[in-house]
mmCIF file of C-alpha atoms in Angstrom:
data_model
loop_
_atom_site.group_PDB
_atom_site.id
_atom_site.type_symbol
_atom_site.label_atom_id
_atom_site.label_comp_id
_atom_site.label_asym_id
_atom_site.label_seq_id
_atom_site.Cartn_x
_atom_site.Cartn_y
_atom_site.Cartn_z
ATOM 1 C CA GLN A 1270 99.456 85.708 85.701
ATOM 2 C CA VAL A 1271 98.506 84.615 89.190
ATOM 3 C CA GLN A 1272 94.818 84.337 89.991
ATOM 4 C CA LEU A 1273 93.556 84.268 93.569
ATOM 5 C CA VAL A 1274 89.935 83.634 94.486
ATOM 6 C CA GLU A 1275 88.738 84.108 98.063
ATOM 7 C CA SER A 1276 85.589 82.632 99.544
ATOM 8 C CA GLY A 1277 83.957 82.010 102.907
ATOM 9 C CA GLY A 1278 83.183 85.501 104.117
ATOM 10 C CA GLY A 1279 79.875 86.492 105.622
ATOM 11 C CA LEU A 1280 78.039 87.835 108.636
ATOM 12 C CA VAL A 1281 78.773 86.369 112.062
ATOM 13 C CA GLN A 1282 78.000 87.330 115.655
ATOM 14 C CA PRO A 1283 80.753 88.347 118.072
ATOM 15 C CA GLY A 1284 82.449 85.256 119.427
ATOM 16 C CA GLY A 1285 81.594 83.254 116.336
ATOM 17 C CA SER A 1286 83.817 81.597 113.758
ATOM 18 C CA LEU A 1287 84.423 81.671 110.025
ATOM 19 C CA THR A 1288 86.852 79.928 107.705
ATOM 20 C CA LEU A 1289 88.157 81.704 104.619
ATOM 21 C CA SER A 1290 89.624 79.942 101.593
ATOM 22 C CA CYS A 1291 91.933 81.205 98.866
ATOM 23 C CA ALA A 1292 92.397 79.115 95.731
ATOM 24 C CA ALA A 1293 95.429 79.939 93.582
ATOM 25 C CA SER A 1294 95.739 79.240 89.879
ATOM 26 C CA GLY A 1295 97.617 80.389 86.791
ATOM 27 C CA SER A 1296 101.364 80.966 86.696
ATOM 28 C CA ILE A 1297 102.127 80.239 90.338
ATOM 29 C CA PHE A 1298 105.655 78.904 89.889
ATOM 30 C CA GLY A 1299 108.191 80.177 92.387
ATOM 31 C CA ALA A 1300 105.621 80.739 95.122
ATOM 32 C CA TYR A 1301 107.292 81.668 98.398
ATOM 33 C CA ALA A 1302 104.516 82.775 100.709
ATOM 34 C CA MET A 1303 100.816 83.432 100.777
ATOM 35 C CA GLY A 1304 98.807 85.287 103.321
ATOM 36 C CA TRP A 1305 95.759 87.174 104.381
ATOM 37 C CA TYR A 1306 95.431 90.926 104.709
ATOM 38 C CA ARG A 1307 92.400 92.970 105.643
ATOM 39 C CA GLN A 1308 91.146 96.482 105.075
ATOM 40 C CA ALA A 1309 88.382 98.259 106.944
ATOM 41 C CA PRO A 1310 86.679 101.369 105.496
ATOM 42 C CA GLY A 1311 88.922 104.416 105.787
ATOM 43 C CA LYS A 1312 91.880 102.399 107.040
ATOM 44 C CA GLN A 1313 95.075 101.019 105.550
ATOM 45 C CA ARG A 1314 95.349 97.418 104.487
ATOM 46 C CA GLU A 1315 97.041 95.436 107.248
ATOM 47 C CA LEU A 1316 98.675 92.042 107.558
ATOM 48 C CA VAL A 1317 96.659 89.317 109.256
ATOM 49 C CA ALA A 1318 98.716 86.150 108.727
ATOM 50 C CA THR A 1319 101.225 84.626 106.306
ATOM 51 C CA ILE A 1320 102.522 81.140 105.589
ATOM 52 C CA THR A 1321 105.428 79.926 103.472
ATOM 53 C CA ILE A 1322 104.691 77.476 100.674
ATOM 54 C CA LEU A 1323 107.746 75.192 100.628
ATOM 55 C CA GLY A 1324 108.223 72.355 103.059
ATOM 56 C CA ILE A 1325 105.799 70.119 104.853
ATOM 57 C CA LEU A 1326 104.507 72.560 107.449
ATOM 58 C CA GLY A 1327 105.636 76.007 106.387
ATOM 59 C CA ASN A 1328 106.413 78.944 108.641
ATOM 60 C CA THR A 1329 103.619 81.169 109.884
ATOM 61 C CA ASN A 1330 103.400 84.759 111.052
ATOM 62 C CA TYR A 1331 100.466 86.534 112.693
ATOM 63 C CA ALA A 1332 99.499 90.055 113.554
ATOM 64 C CA ASP A 1333 99.403 90.624 117.305
ATOM 65 C CA SER A 1334 95.714 91.457 117.091
ATOM 66 C CA VAL A 1335 94.786 87.958 115.892
ATOM 67 C CA LYS A 1336 97.308 85.724 117.673
ATOM 68 C CA GLY A 1337 95.569 82.936 119.540
ATOM 69 C CA ARG A 1338 92.331 83.448 117.625
ATOM 70 C CA PHE A 1339 93.197 82.934 113.942
ATOM 71 C CA THR A 1340 95.019 80.038 112.303
ATOM 72 C CA ILE A 1341 96.458 80.041 108.794
ATOM 73 C CA SER A 1342 97.017 76.749 106.993
ATOM 74 C CA ARG A 1343 97.529 75.429 103.497
ATOM 75 C CA ASP A 1344 96.912 72.448 101.258
ATOM 76 C CA ASN A 1345 99.514 72.549 98.504
ATOM 77 C CA ALA A 1346 97.875 69.716 96.566
ATOM 78 C CA LYS A 1347 94.720 71.818 96.329
ATOM 79 C CA LYS A 1348 96.694 75.058 95.872
ATOM 80 C CA THR A 1349 94.589 76.551 98.629
ATOM 81 C CA VAL A 1350 95.286 78.599 101.747
ATOM 82 C CA TYR A 1351 92.835 78.837 104.627
ATOM 83 C CA LEU A 1352 92.220 81.207 107.496
ATOM 84 C CA GLN A 1353 90.319 79.802 110.460
ATOM 85 C CA MET A 1354 88.939 82.692 112.489
ATOM 86 C CA ASN A 1355 87.637 82.069 116.003
ATOM 87 C CA SER A 1356 86.404 84.363 118.774
ATOM 88 C CA LEU A 1357 85.595 87.031 116.242
ATOM 89 C CA LYS A 1358 85.266 90.633 117.381
ATOM 90 C CA PRO A 1359 83.532 93.619 115.763
ATOM 91 C CA GLU A 1360 86.956 95.119 115.055
ATOM 92 C CA ASP A 1361 87.679 92.137 112.797
ATOM 93 C CA THR A 1362 85.114 93.507 110.349
ATOM 94 C CA ALA A 1363 86.883 94.166 107.046
ATOM 95 C CA VAL A 1364 87.402 92.987 103.511
ATOM 96 C CA TYR A 1365 89.901 90.137 103.650
ATOM 97 C CA TYR A 1366 92.342 89.781 100.762
ATOM 98 C CA CYS A 1367 94.503 86.842 99.764
ATOM 99 C CA ASN A 1368 98.140 87.624 98.909
ATOM 100 C CA PHE A 1369 100.783 85.780 96.878
ATOM 101 C CA ARG A 1370 104.470 86.575 96.454
ATOM 102 C CA ARG A 1371 107.690 85.092 95.128
ATOM 103 C CA ARG A 1372 111.001 85.374 96.905
ATOM 104 C CA TYR A 1373 113.218 85.718 93.839
ATOM 105 C CA GLY A 1374 112.796 87.300 90.426
ATOM 106 C CA ASP A 1375 109.474 89.041 90.995
ATOM 107 C CA PRO A 1376 109.032 92.007 93.344
ATOM 108 C CA ASN A 1377 105.260 92.114 92.900
ATOM 109 C CA ASP A 1378 102.456 91.273 95.259
ATOM 110 C CA TYR A 1379 99.380 89.585 93.814
ATOM 111 C CA TRP A 1380 95.922 90.019 95.272
ATOM 112 C CA GLY A 1381 92.503 88.468 95.106
ATOM 113 C CA GLN A 1382 89.275 90.434 94.877
ATOM 114 C CA GLY A 1383 88.550 90.105 98.583
ATOM 115 C CA THR A 1384 85.760 88.668 100.686
ATOM 116 C CA GLN A 1385 83.704 90.631 103.203
ATOM 117 C CA VAL A 1386 83.700 89.607 106.854
ATOM 118 C CA THR A 1387 81.211 91.382 109.096
ATOM 119 C CA VAL A 1388 81.093 90.755 112.847
ATOM 120 C CA SER A 1389 77.977 92.231 114.386
ATOM 121 C CA SER A 1390 75.232 91.389 116.852
#
């Protein structure tokens, strides 16, 4: 199985910054992309950012709501994906989940337990 452990969430004031980390372990062969999704109470889980695993840099994709404020990155040697969040807004408040998927041979998405991010004054 794939295990994903998120960390770095917390309480921050509007305009502040946080960095989330997701450490992957277990049977992570065939990894294609990892990403961050978030879910606020009473709302659907939504994509925040994704990054491909192969290659030196990887390809990234961001939700329109976070473009210019959030940056996704990875360290393949550490099997870790990061989300740098700047200029945080109250509407960014949510549980943030790490996601893992393979391109071939496995249609499943794998999820971490989530980490709470609260933006409030």
